[in-house]
Every structure is written in C-alpha cells, then in structure tokens.
Amino acid sequence: MSDLISISDLVVNFDTKRGTLHAVRGVSLNIAAGESVGIVGESGSGKTVFSRATMGLLRGKRVHRTGKIMFEGTDLRSLDHDQIRDYWGTKIAMVFQDPMTALNPVRRIGSQMSESLVKRLGMSKEEAKKRSIELLSQVRLPEPELALAKYPHQLSGGMRQRVMIAMSIACNPKLLFADEPTTALDVTVQAQVLELLADLRKDMGMSMVIVTHDLGVVAGYTDRIAVMYGGEIVELATTTDLFANVKMPYTEALMNAIPRIDRKRGSSLSAIEGMPPDPTTTHTGCAFAARCPYAQQKCRDEHPELVDVGNGHLYRCFFPIGGK
Amino acid sequence: MAGTGKAHLRDSPTPILRVEDLVIEYKTKGQLPVQAVSGVSLEVHSGETLAIIGESGCGKSTLGKGILQLIETQSGSVVFDGVDITKLSKEDLRQTRPNIQMIFQDSISSLDPHMTVSSIVEQPLKVWNRGNDEERKNKVNDLLRSVGLDPEVVGDRKPSEFSGGQCQRISIARALTLSPKVLICDEPVSSLDVSIQAQILNILQEMKNRYGLSLVFISHDLAVVRAISTRIVVMYLGKICEIADPDTLCETPRHHYTHALVSSVPVPDPTIKNRRAVLQGEPPSPTNPLSGCRFRTRCPAATELCATEEPQLREASAGNFVACHHPRS
C-alpha cells in the first residue's frame, strides 16, 4: 500500500498569555490508502491538535506550525486558506466529537446537508436533496426523508452523530478524521457508530484516523495505533502487536486503567497517578518520567528518541517493557 | 423488560434505603405527562455499591434525584432508616438530607465558581452549624487530604483552576463533609479520561470503606460498574429489566437487553472478535409507553405474549432477578 498522507516532524505551538504552549512536538506519521489508524492519548496529549493541524483547521497569528504534511504529492502546509478549502470535504474530512455543537442549531438538517453538495459538487437543489436522503440511509438513519425537515435538537445524540458522519462523507473524502466520535454516546449507540464507520471505510476505500482517549474503542477497529503523550508519539505499532508486545510503560498504564467488562470485579483499578505534563514547559527528560513506575535517573536527564523494534513497532523509552 | 414486581426485595436484613413502586413524571406542554420512572422498587443494603445502569433516557438519573427528593415523585415510597421521606414535611426532609448526599456528572459546573475550594467543602458544615472555626478547618483539611488534594496548595484556589478529575475530587470531599450514610453518584466518571477515571473510582471505593458509606452508582458504562459494584440494576425506559451481582450479570445475562448492553461494551483486546451483537435502533420515546414489555420493539426474542402482558421480575437463579417472558438460558 502506498502512503496517502505522510506527515513528518509536525510541530504545533500556540502563543498564550502563559508563554508558548507546545501542543504537538514533532510528530511523524504515514497513513496508507484504506488504512485505519487510532490516535490514543489523555486530554492534553496533543491528539486533537495534531489532527486539526494536519487538516489545516488551525490558523492565525498565534498558531505556529512547522513540518511537512504531504498529501498526494502536495504539502498541505504550503497551501493558503482558499486552496486548503478545496481539500476539505472532498479529500480530507472530519467528524467532530460533539455533534450538538458541530451542527447549526437553527438550520434544518436538510439545508445543512445540501450546502456542501450544492457548493462543492455543483448539484441542483433537487439532486442535493436526493443525495442527502441516500447519504442518510447509508448511515442507517431511520426515516431519512423526515429527518431532512428536522432541527438538530429534535434528533438524539446518536442520530446527530450519524448526520455528522453523512455530511463528512458527502463528497467522498479519501481520509476521514473522527475525533472522539463516540465519546458523547451511549455504549449501545457507540457500538453502532463504530460498526458504521468501519463499514463505510470498507465500502468507500477511505483511510480513517480515529482519535480517542479510550484504547478499548480503537482495539477492534484499527490496523495501527499511535499512542500520544505530551505532544509526542510515544508508541506506534499494529494494533495486534501493540496489545501483544507493549513496550512503552505509558501504554501499559493506559491499558491497565481501563475497566474491563471481561474481568471479574474486586481488583482495584490501576490509576495513573499524577497529571499529564504542563504543555508550556519543555521537557528535558522523558515526558512520562514523573508518572512512570520504572523511571530511572537517565529518564529524567535525557529525552528518549523513537526506537524501531524492526517491524514498524516504534517506542520512546530507555527501559522498555520486556527489554530492547 | 418493563418489569414490575418486588420479588427481589428482601424482608431482612433491613436495608438502609428502600424504594417501592416509585413513579416520577415530568409534565410536558399540552401533552400527557412523561413517565420517566414507572414503578421502580429497589433496596440498597448497608455497605453495598448498588449500580443502576441503562441508556440515556432510561430514567436512571431521574431515579437518583427522586430518591433524594430533589424532584417531585408522583407515587411510591422512599424509606430511609425506617422513615418514608416522600411523606415528610419540608423541614423534616431537610433534616434527613445530610444522610443522603449526591455527586454529579459535571463536576465543574456543580461547584460554585466564585468560592474557594476550602469554603466549598466547608459550606455544608456552616449551613448545619457544626463545630467551631478550628474544628471545621480541620475537618475540611482532612477531607481534602483523603481525596488526594493538598489543602495548603488547593485551599485558596477556585474551581476554574482545576481539571475535571480534580473538581470531581472536590465534589466528593464536599459530599462527605456531613458524614452521609448514602452517597448517590450520578455518572461521576463519564466525562473523565480513562486514566483519571480509575483514580476517582479508587477514591470512591476508599471513601466507602473508610466512612462506611453505601453507594448508589448511576452509570451507562457496564465495564466501570462491573469493577466496583456489588449489585447491578439494569433499567430500560423507566423500568427494571434485571438485577444481579456483577459477575453473573456480565457473564450470563438473562435479559436480552442486558445481553445487548454487555456485548456492546468494547473490549480492549484486538484478538477478541470485534464484530459484536449490536443492538439496533434507539429506545422508543417514553411519551408513548408500549404495552407489555417495553423492550419488545428491539428484542430478538419478542413474541405476541410480550405485547400483551408485562413481564414481572422473578428470580431466575439465586440473587438474579429478571423481567422477561423468554429469558436467555
């Protein structure tokens, strides 16, 4: 498989009152056509900023973005606002976490959906309506004709997320970012939405990036997983390899923190004590050292580089689990 | 599901809290009232963690608020320590409030943004006129320490300076100031990161043991609930479908809805088959409750009987109560 998008050394800094905030600190990631990648991390790990910066959604005087984002031979970073807009929807699209705030509350679903179809694909209003109904049935929304006349507040959270997904795939994007697509939903609906995303990816041959704080969500739906901490990728591996041969203590800690339905009760959950690092500081040592049960002096003094195990499994640790 | 019946209520030992046939309705403009809780009966035994789980709109949060009498209940009783608190006068009810406290899902908005952390935790003591300044200060410091916060560092700061997980710690400390016997936790960890989730769950567990609390834990997340509860009540559209201990409920669910819930929970292990028995659709609207079993429109095993007759809760195996005409074996 060839790479659809190749991100190298992406750095995103924000100017804030408290000084420079290092949200993403040099992330490189290639995503193949048709591949599904999970980006996992806690709040503040930089996962959302990474995906938005990749799409070019973060702009302004206070945002500093360096690195390369090669998408089909073009560096997305070199494009101006009008040029990047041509990519949104048709090449790269995003499903946001909160479908209530992402949809316009005072416009009917139908008019929000047809907007991109009319403007982007040059459809007539009639065609756009027909296509909207097709899209809503594709995302398995019951009674799609009726839904077009409704306002977002008349739909449940799961239905709104389906509308968001329908809108994001309306122009057949090649890469879909799904930022915490199921966090606001009930488990039963979460399972439905994840199944739907997996089916759409297969049917449309899209690449997909699922951004989430929950390893459980991505375990069954991704080919590879990148774990982010303190603005960096700290481990990257195929999903099966990550779970079978975890190297980075942070990934292990994340796995142990998840309450599991297939485990008996009574075992106390292993919390990760402490807080993620302050993004306004630069770390000299390993970003996770302060919370790491295996940390040694070297971890606090030197910054570990990504090490390749050999099969594309990368980790950022001096003392990996199971040895080097 | 739509189970009514009280086969699961024991006569002894005396539960700390006993809810019987509780009905809670919300009035709607011009339409019939919506019944959010339709005749729910349950008991909370001393020292247990009773979990109430279900999808959005199943009435679990309404039930929690109804137990506390934060909202009006239409009929039924809530007996705490031998007294039906639904029948109490306003002042008598107020007097029982210190015994039953609550923590909320959105911890940040449940703390007054203008108050400092120590005054937030101290306020219940002031309202109830307990102790002098010195004693109150000591109590507040003890509580903050017990939830893992350093009173010297956090005491003079305001809620906006803290993360969601830290705010939840502050709410727990506040809820415990008056030494309640029952703590109702409404989705206390669902807006937190997994790593922080585990911290809060462990704190709740610790507080429960230290202060001898009984917990009512309202959640939509079966995996969380399995880890911490002693019994689980599954609700659907205002009724109870199944009650069992966590291991029984998660391993051999008898109700088809419980089974669907269990199989929807993602398992963080890629070697486990990822295609899951997914429940289709969403719960029907509670404005127009179905006849018979309320789950029948989404149930794979529904028959005509389910449309005509409402299933009653009955004991399928020791301690496992299910309201279904055709339970899973």
XYZ file of C-alpha atoms in Angstrom:
653
model
C 0.000 0.000 0.000
C 1.281 3.429 -0.799
C 1.016 6.276 1.632
C -1.954 8.549 1.208
C -0.629 11.088 3.620
C 2.833 11.454 5.035
C 3.308 13.743 7.974
C 6.838 14.463 9.034
C 8.063 16.280 12.080
C 4.863 18.243 12.652
C 5.264 20.839 15.390
C 2.380 22.987 16.579
C 2.908 25.798 19.070
C 0.432 28.342 20.356
C 1.281 31.763 21.752
C -0.586 32.146 25.016
C -0.524 34.502 27.956
C 1.408 31.876 29.879
C 4.035 31.638 27.169
C 4.482 29.226 24.302
C 2.278 26.169 24.527
C 3.854 23.150 22.857
C 0.832 21.154 21.747
C 2.494 18.897 19.194
C 6.238 18.308 19.446
C 7.469 16.736 16.245
C 5.082 14.014 15.162
C 5.711 11.898 12.072
C 3.079 9.520 10.791
C 2.330 7.906 7.438
C -1.120 6.634 6.645
C -1.665 4.234 3.774
C -4.657 4.327 1.457
C -7.513 2.410 3.041
C -5.766 2.134 6.389
C -7.367 2.773 9.748
C -5.183 4.346 12.422
C -6.079 5.094 16.013
C -4.534 8.003 17.888
C -4.846 7.450 21.606
C -3.967 9.729 24.493
C -5.258 11.595 27.521
C -6.668 15.126 27.454
C -3.836 17.464 26.596
C -1.735 14.831 24.858
C -1.980 16.788 21.624
C -4.064 14.250 19.715
C -6.828 16.653 18.730
C -4.427 19.471 17.859
C -2.440 17.026 15.750
C -5.465 16.009 13.703
C -6.745 19.559 13.306
C -3.331 20.891 12.375
C -2.973 18.125 9.802
C -6.248 19.204 8.232
C -5.143 22.835 8.324
C -8.016 23.851 10.575
C -5.757 25.738 12.967
C -4.744 29.076 11.551
C -3.990 32.514 12.864
C -1.229 34.681 14.198
C -0.901 32.706 17.401
C -0.533 29.318 15.783
C 2.902 28.188 14.648
C 3.038 25.067 12.554
C 6.205 23.563 11.114
C 6.928 20.276 9.436
C 5.641 18.639 6.291
C 2.191 17.250 5.507
C 2.446 15.535 2.109
C -0.936 14.544 0.747
C -0.876 13.070 -2.774
C 2.312 14.945 -3.579
C 1.252 18.330 -2.183
C 2.473 19.835 1.063
C -0.779 20.880 2.709
C 1.130 23.285 4.896
C 2.119 25.394 1.901
C -1.494 25.966 0.835
C -3.334 29.166 1.602
C -6.821 29.211 3.062
C -8.704 29.075 -0.261
C -6.547 26.260 -1.564
C -6.911 24.121 1.560
C -10.664 24.641 1.491
C -10.776 22.671 -1.756
C -9.351 19.717 0.151
C -11.857 19.860 2.979
C -14.765 17.542 2.431
C -13.574 16.238 -0.928
C -10.183 14.868 0.146
C -9.989 15.177 3.918
C -12.979 15.393 6.217
C -13.614 15.330 9.923
C -16.279 14.043 12.265
C -16.260 16.075 15.466
C -16.810 14.835 18.978
C -19.839 16.855 19.921
C -22.495 16.578 17.233
C -24.714 19.080 19.028
C -22.306 21.971 18.749
C -20.950 20.950 15.358
C -24.370 21.199 13.729
C -26.034 24.576 13.306
C -28.927 24.575 15.788
C -31.140 26.978 13.817
C -30.964 25.316 10.413
C -32.773 22.182 9.328
C -30.724 19.037 8.702
C -31.660 19.111 5.002
C -30.336 22.590 4.383
C -27.099 21.890 6.267
C -26.531 18.723 4.301
C -27.247 20.091 0.866
C -24.982 23.102 1.357
C -21.775 21.232 0.651
C -23.380 19.188 -2.108
C -24.548 22.314 -3.937
C -21.404 24.364 -3.364
C -18.816 21.624 -3.679
C -20.256 19.231 -6.179
C -22.388 21.760 -8.063
C -25.592 19.810 -7.619
C -29.002 21.345 -8.090
C -31.215 21.625 -5.030
C -33.290 18.669 -6.179
C -30.242 16.482 -6.730
C -28.781 17.532 -3.408
C -31.959 16.557 -1.619
C -31.999 13.173 -3.290
C -28.343 12.625 -2.473
C -28.893 13.732 1.163
C -31.563 11.073 1.543
C -29.187 8.484 0.062
C -26.441 9.545 2.439
C -28.708 9.418 5.464
C -29.847 5.926 4.545
C -26.211 4.986 4.036
C -25.537 5.945 7.650
C -28.647 3.943 8.610
C -30.694 6.829 9.920
C -34.310 5.712 10.212
C -36.791 7.698 8.076
C -34.230 9.864 6.264
C -36.878 11.883 4.362
C -38.433 13.042 7.610
C -35.054 13.812 9.179
C -34.281 16.411 6.493
C -37.021 18.673 7.816
C -35.882 18.414 11.421
C -33.657 20.616 13.515
C -30.648 19.095 15.324
C -32.326 19.304 18.750
C -35.115 17.047 17.532
C -32.641 14.204 16.999
C -30.939 12.074 19.633
C -27.163 12.186 20.120
C -26.636 9.016 18.098
C -28.802 10.288 15.253
C -26.965 13.618 15.217
C -23.654 11.803 15.018
C -24.999 9.834 12.037
C -25.948 13.108 10.353
C -22.428 14.420 11.012
C -20.942 11.289 9.507
C -23.245 11.546 6.480
C -22.123 15.149 5.958
C -18.471 14.270 6.312
C -18.626 11.537 3.665
C -20.878 13.518 1.308
C -18.046 14.417 -1.070
C -16.230 11.062 -0.900
C -13.153 12.086 1.074
C -10.077 9.904 0.928
C -9.150 10.482 4.539
C -11.608 10.800 7.399
C -10.604 12.066 10.820
C -13.011 11.019 13.541
C -12.266 12.990 16.706
C -13.723 11.132 19.686
C -16.690 10.147 17.505
C -18.419 8.113 20.200
C -17.406 9.712 23.474
C -20.715 11.530 23.899
C -22.791 8.450 23.074
C -24.268 5.527 24.979
C -22.422 2.215 24.683
C -25.075 0.596 22.523
C -25.084 3.560 20.149
C -21.294 3.772 20.334
C -21.073 0.218 19.039
C -23.478 1.066 16.207
C -21.475 4.144 15.184
C -18.145 2.291 15.248
C -19.586 -0.503 13.122
C -20.953 2.098 10.736
C -17.588 3.857 10.412
C -15.844 0.534 9.790
C -18.354 -0.421 7.083
C -18.151 2.965 5.386
C -14.387 2.796 5.333
C -14.500 -0.577 3.647
C -17.201 0.380 1.143
C -15.621 3.672 0.173
C -11.986 2.638 0.444
C -11.271 5.561 2.758
C -8.393 5.916 5.155
C -9.516 6.716 8.633
C -7.983 8.196 11.768
C -9.896 7.617 14.998
C -8.798 9.983 17.759
C -9.816 8.813 21.215
C -8.802 8.538 24.853
C -10.188 5.013 25.050
C -7.957 2.174 23.866
C -10.951 -0.131 24.055
C -12.754 1.795 21.343
C -9.943 1.502 18.806
C -8.808 -2.035 19.606
C -11.356 -3.645 17.314
C -11.464 -1.056 14.574
C -7.941 -0.038 13.635
C -4.976 -1.506 11.788
C -2.418 0.535 13.696
C -2.401 2.612 16.872
C -0.296 5.638 17.745
C -0.145 6.481 21.441
C 0.477 10.156 22.171
C 1.769 11.718 25.356
C 2.960 15.257 25.984
C 2.646 16.163 22.303
C 4.713 13.262 21.013
C 4.091 9.803 19.686
C 5.434 7.523 22.397
C 4.474 4.232 20.789
C 3.312 3.209 17.333
C 2.511 -0.336 16.277
C -0.015 -2.513 14.565
C -2.994 -2.983 16.815
C -2.306 -6.662 17.449
C 1.375 -6.044 18.079
C 0.673 -3.173 20.467
C -1.573 -5.286 22.648
C 0.648 -8.374 22.452
C 4.062 -6.723 22.905
C 3.571 -3.422 24.607
C 6.902 -1.630 25.040
C 6.146 1.779 26.454
C 5.241 1.943 30.166
C 2.692 4.674 29.427
C 0.790 2.441 27.005
C 0.807 -0.329 29.568
C -0.519 2.056 32.212
C -3.305 3.178 29.874
C -4.262 -0.430 29.211
C -4.365 -1.218 32.924
C -6.505 1.807 33.708
C -9.388 0.657 31.522
C -12.149 -1.053 33.452
C -12.860 -4.261 31.551
C -16.158 -5.999 31.216
C -14.367 -9.305 30.782
C -12.588 -9.058 34.126
C -14.048 -10.116 37.434
C -14.880 -7.473 39.977
C -12.881 -6.588 43.022
C -9.497 -5.937 41.515
C -8.650 -2.333 42.244
C -8.152 -0.350 39.054
C -4.627 0.786 38.389
C -4.915 4.522 38.033
C -2.077 6.531 36.534
C -1.276 8.836 39.419
C -0.349 12.427 38.758
C -1.203 14.607 35.820
C -0.044 14.881 32.208
C 2.901 17.273 31.776
C 2.355 21.009 31.510
C 2.374 21.853 27.786
C 4.033 25.218 28.419
C 7.235 23.633 29.665
C 9.840 21.908 27.576
C 10.807 18.515 28.864
C 14.453 17.687 29.210
C 13.912 14.044 30.022
C 11.141 11.655 29.120
C 7.723 13.344 29.316
C 6.281 10.393 31.226
C 9.162 10.051 33.702
C 7.332 11.814 36.534
C 4.494 9.256 36.483
C 6.420 6.206 35.323
C 6.876 3.353 37.800
C 10.095 2.240 36.058
C 11.723 5.675 35.714
C 15.429 5.987 36.478
C 17.797 8.953 36.573
C 18.538 8.680 32.863
C 14.814 9.130 32.097
C 14.807 12.473 33.867
C 18.022 13.707 32.250
C 17.792 12.614 28.640
C 14.986 12.731 26.148
C 14.408 9.305 24.603
C 14.195 9.052 20.813
C 11.835 6.723 18.977
C 13.323 3.253 18.674
C 12.232 0.858 15.945
C 11.814 -2.756 17.044
C 12.077 -3.774 13.416
C 8.562 -4.460 12.222
C 7.379 -0.865 12.286
C 6.811 -1.011 16.024
C 8.231 2.207 17.457
C 8.565 3.225 21.079
C 10.120 6.103 23.007
C 11.668 4.636 26.121
C 15.096 3.826 27.573
C 13.836 0.888 29.575
C 11.057 -0.699 27.512
C 8.885 -3.456 28.899
C 10.344 -6.839 28.021
C 13.749 -5.272 27.274
C 15.080 -3.969 23.986
C -38.499 -5.568 30.159
C -40.890 -3.341 31.687
C -40.611 -5.327 34.769
C -42.610 -4.548 37.799
C -42.932 -6.676 40.858
C -40.981 -6.895 44.039
C -39.721 -10.440 44.155
C -36.221 -9.029 44.574
C -36.967 -7.128 47.779
C -35.839 -8.998 50.836
C -37.580 -8.625 54.170
C -34.467 -8.847 56.222
C -31.931 -7.538 56.942
C -33.303 -4.008 56.996
C -31.941 -2.146 54.019
C -30.548 1.316 54.530
C -32.715 2.565 51.698
C -35.821 1.010 50.253
C -37.597 2.350 47.213
C -41.018 0.941 46.455
C -43.218 1.463 43.389
C -41.645 4.821 42.742
C -43.282 6.767 39.912
C -41.814 10.013 38.638
C -43.450 12.046 35.898
C -42.375 15.123 34.037
C -45.088 17.475 32.911
C -44.980 18.451 29.274
C -46.644 21.318 27.492
C -50.071 20.355 26.234
C -49.298 16.652 26.198
C -49.676 13.828 28.618
C -47.014 13.738 31.312
C -43.937 11.672 30.523
C -43.315 8.895 32.955
C -39.551 8.744 33.453
C -39.654 6.192 36.268
C -42.561 3.746 36.174
C -42.961 1.900 39.411
C -39.395 1.035 40.362
C -38.666 -0.888 43.546
C -35.194 -1.498 44.899
C -33.182 -1.779 48.062
C -29.768 -0.525 48.998
C -28.158 -2.628 51.693
C -25.752 -1.212 54.186
C -22.216 -1.049 52.816
C -23.059 -2.097 49.297
C -22.474 -0.386 45.985
C -25.664 -0.650 44.022
C -25.195 0.276 40.386
C -28.024 1.492 38.196
C -27.277 1.272 34.528
C -29.049 1.923 31.269
C -29.038 4.078 28.149
C -29.789 7.806 28.051
C -33.429 8.378 28.822
C -33.976 5.173 30.780
C -34.728 7.175 33.921
C -31.622 6.335 35.895
C -30.698 9.917 36.766
C -34.320 10.798 37.468
C -34.472 7.853 39.840
C -31.357 9.124 41.625
C -32.855 12.581 42.041
C -36.169 11.031 43.071
C -34.501 9.060 45.848
C -33.080 12.323 47.161
C -36.433 14.047 46.710
C -34.720 16.694 44.625
C -37.637 16.358 42.253
C -41.260 15.645 42.961
C -42.288 11.997 42.972
C -45.848 11.113 41.978
C -46.329 7.949 43.978
C -44.446 5.226 45.779
C -42.163 5.475 48.747
C -38.522 6.032 49.586
C -37.821 4.631 53.027
C -34.575 5.726 54.630
C -33.784 4.419 58.110
C -37.383 3.340 58.588
C -38.901 6.680 57.558
C -40.717 7.298 54.279
C -39.086 10.527 53.183
C -41.650 11.207 50.469
C -44.186 11.901 53.235
C -42.018 14.278 55.249
C -42.614 17.982 55.699
C -40.129 20.302 54.072
C -38.216 20.881 57.301
C -38.171 17.207 58.295
C -36.907 16.335 54.831
C -34.181 18.928 55.204
C -33.145 17.298 58.454
C -32.600 13.964 56.698
C -30.620 15.482 53.819
C -27.186 15.250 55.471
C -27.633 11.474 55.447
C -28.040 11.166 51.692
C -25.693 13.146 49.507
C -25.036 13.258 45.804
C -22.195 13.872 43.386
C -22.896 14.867 39.816
C -21.553 14.049 36.396
C -20.391 17.531 35.510
C -18.212 18.286 38.495
C -17.018 21.649 37.234
C -20.488 23.148 36.934
C -21.584 21.658 40.248
C -19.049 23.783 42.135
C -19.649 27.493 42.733
C -17.034 29.236 40.549
C -16.760 32.208 42.919
C -15.924 30.219 46.030
C -12.562 28.888 47.082
C -12.118 25.159 47.399
C -11.973 25.186 51.183
C -15.099 27.310 51.507
C -16.927 24.964 49.111
C -16.059 21.982 51.258
C -16.739 23.874 54.468
C -20.121 25.249 53.467
C -22.238 22.237 54.471
C -20.748 22.450 57.979
C -21.619 26.148 58.212
C -25.150 25.561 56.976
C -25.623 22.921 59.643
C -23.738 24.896 62.245
C -21.381 22.091 63.083
C -18.204 22.688 65.024
C -16.247 25.909 65.575
C -13.896 27.502 63.063
C -10.965 25.395 64.199
C -12.852 22.084 64.034
C -14.350 22.936 60.673
C -10.955 23.809 59.274
C -9.503 20.522 60.463
C -12.401 18.564 59.020
C -12.061 20.298 55.641
C -8.327 19.648 55.554
C -8.821 16.002 56.466
C -11.391 15.561 53.740
C -9.283 17.248 51.092
C -6.331 15.098 52.046
C -8.407 11.952 51.933
C -9.407 12.648 48.324
C -5.776 13.198 47.431
C -5.620 17.006 47.421
C -3.182 19.064 49.454
C -5.218 21.642 51.428
C -2.237 24.004 51.620
C -1.991 24.062 47.840
C -5.611 23.913 46.732
C -7.499 25.503 49.629
C -7.455 29.095 48.405
C -7.898 28.364 44.732
C -11.113 28.398 42.739
C -12.732 25.579 40.761
C -11.786 27.052 37.379
C -8.127 26.383 38.162
C -8.709 22.644 38.326
C -9.192 19.862 35.818
C -12.361 17.769 35.661
C -10.828 14.983 37.703
C -9.699 17.350 40.454
C -13.116 19.036 40.534
C -14.680 15.615 40.988
C -12.376 15.058 43.982
C -13.554 18.371 45.442
C -17.214 17.381 44.947
C -16.577 14.081 46.672
C -14.976 15.878 49.620
C -17.943 18.258 49.802
C -20.468 15.421 49.665
C -18.713 13.696 52.550
C -18.468 16.682 54.928
C -21.680 15.841 56.742
C -20.789 12.130 57.056
C -23.683 10.812 54.951
C -24.772 7.193 55.057
C -25.701 7.007 51.401
C -23.881 8.648 48.515
C -25.623 8.826 45.158
C -23.113 9.133 42.335
C -24.631 10.212 39.036
C -22.206 9.294 36.229
C -19.264 10.533 38.317
C -16.591 9.449 35.858
C -18.205 9.516 32.447
C -16.718 12.860 31.451
C -13.204 11.926 32.561
C -10.236 10.364 30.787
C -9.724 6.657 31.446
C -6.571 7.251 33.467
C -8.329 9.796 35.700
C -11.468 7.647 35.800
C -9.566 4.946 37.631
C -8.260 7.471 40.191
C -11.781 8.674 41.021
C -13.207 5.150 41.179
C -10.450 4.130 43.566
C -11.116 7.186 45.737
C -14.824 6.386 45.897
C -14.004 2.823 46.871
C -11.610 4.035 49.559
C -14.091 6.573 50.944
C -16.754 3.904 51.017
C -14.583 1.665 53.159
C -13.273 4.444 55.364
C -16.594 6.111 56.127
C -18.846 3.058 55.878
C -20.886 4.500 53.026
C -23.459 2.801 50.871
C -23.192 3.898 47.261
C -25.779 4.189 44.538
C -23.744 4.383 41.372
C -25.582 5.578 38.286
C -23.758 4.912 35.037
C -24.133 3.872 31.428
C -20.817 2.057 31.428
C -21.073 -1.607 32.361
C -17.313 -2.075 32.433
C -16.905 0.602 35.118
C -19.821 -0.774 37.068
C -18.560 -4.332 36.958
C -15.307 -3.288 38.545
C -16.804 -1.525 41.537
C -20.350 -2.604 42.330
C -21.805 -5.349 44.472
C -25.126 -5.490 42.628
C -26.322 -4.089 39.335
C -29.813 -2.934 38.407
C -30.442 -2.635 34.665
C -33.087 -0.110 33.639
C -34.883 0.412 30.353
C -37.497 3.103 29.733
C -38.309 3.658 33.365
C -38.499 0.024 34.407
C -36.131 -2.557 35.823
C -35.181 -5.439 33.486
C -32.662 -7.314 35.526
C -30.882 -7.337 38.858
C -27.835 -9.463 39.603
C -24.350 -9.425 41.012
C -21.792 -8.061 38.509
C -20.156 -11.347 37.581
C -23.455 -13.122 36.936
C -24.851 -10.164 35.051
C -21.841 -9.771 32.763
C -21.166 -13.472 32.202
C -24.652 -14.940 31.992
C -27.108 -12.119 31.400
C -30.670 -13.441 31.343
C -32.427 -10.442 29.900
C -31.953 -9.792 26.175
C -31.373 -6.109 26.828
C -28.647 -6.839 29.369
C -27.068 -9.184 26.858
C -27.068 -6.436 24.227
C -25.532 -3.986 26.688
C -22.826 -6.439 27.669
C -21.898 -7.204 24.084
C -21.796 -3.507 23.140
C -19.012 -2.727 25.588
C -15.733 -2.521 23.707
C -13.065 -4.898 24.966
C -9.537 -3.544 24.711
C -8.148 -6.672 23.112
C -7.821 -6.985 19.347
C -7.696 -10.779 19.472
C -11.285 -10.885 20.635
C -13.779 -10.977 17.811
C -14.606 -7.368 17.123
C -17.956 -7.812 15.420
C -20.424 -7.502 18.198
C -24.066 -8.332 18.587
C -25.137 -4.757 18.173
C -28.497 -3.606 19.362
C -30.219 -1.806 16.512
C -32.025 1.476 16.849
C -32.633 3.523 19.929
C -35.159 3.304 22.745
C -38.656 4.416 21.741
C -39.987 7.636 23.181
C -41.205 7.444 26.777
C -44.127 9.771 25.917
C -45.994 6.826 24.493
C -45.105 3.782 26.538
C -45.569 0.440 24.860
C -47.965 -2.162 26.070
C -46.496 -5.276 27.601
C -42.725 -5.404 27.664
C -41.164 -2.066 26.796
C -38.135 -3.661 25.198
C -40.090 -5.791 22.730
C -39.545 -3.478 19.729
C -35.789 -4.094 19.849
C -35.817 -7.588 21.294
C -34.749 -10.563 19.177
C -36.918 -12.951 21.192
C -40.148 -10.958 21.321
C -43.417 -12.829 20.834
C -47.067 -11.890 20.954
C -47.125 -12.525 24.674
C -44.612 -9.713 25.132
C -47.023 -7.235 23.551
C -49.971 -8.196 25.706
C -48.563 -8.997 29.073
C -45.992 -7.111 31.084
C -43.301 -9.425 32.460
C -42.823 -9.426 36.227
C -39.465 -9.573 37.957
C -38.819 -13.100 39.116
C -35.823 -14.968 40.423
C -34.020 -16.821 37.646
C -31.224 -18.014 39.896
C -30.111 -17.074 43.385
C -29.996 -13.290 43.551
C -30.582 -12.878 39.822
C -33.964 -11.318 39.059
C -35.182 -10.867 35.524
C -38.305 -9.389 33.995
C -38.694 -11.307 30.752
C -41.134 -13.843 29.335
C -38.389 -15.581 27.381
C -35.172 -15.156 29.343
C -31.861 -16.358 27.932
C -30.673 -19.588 29.434
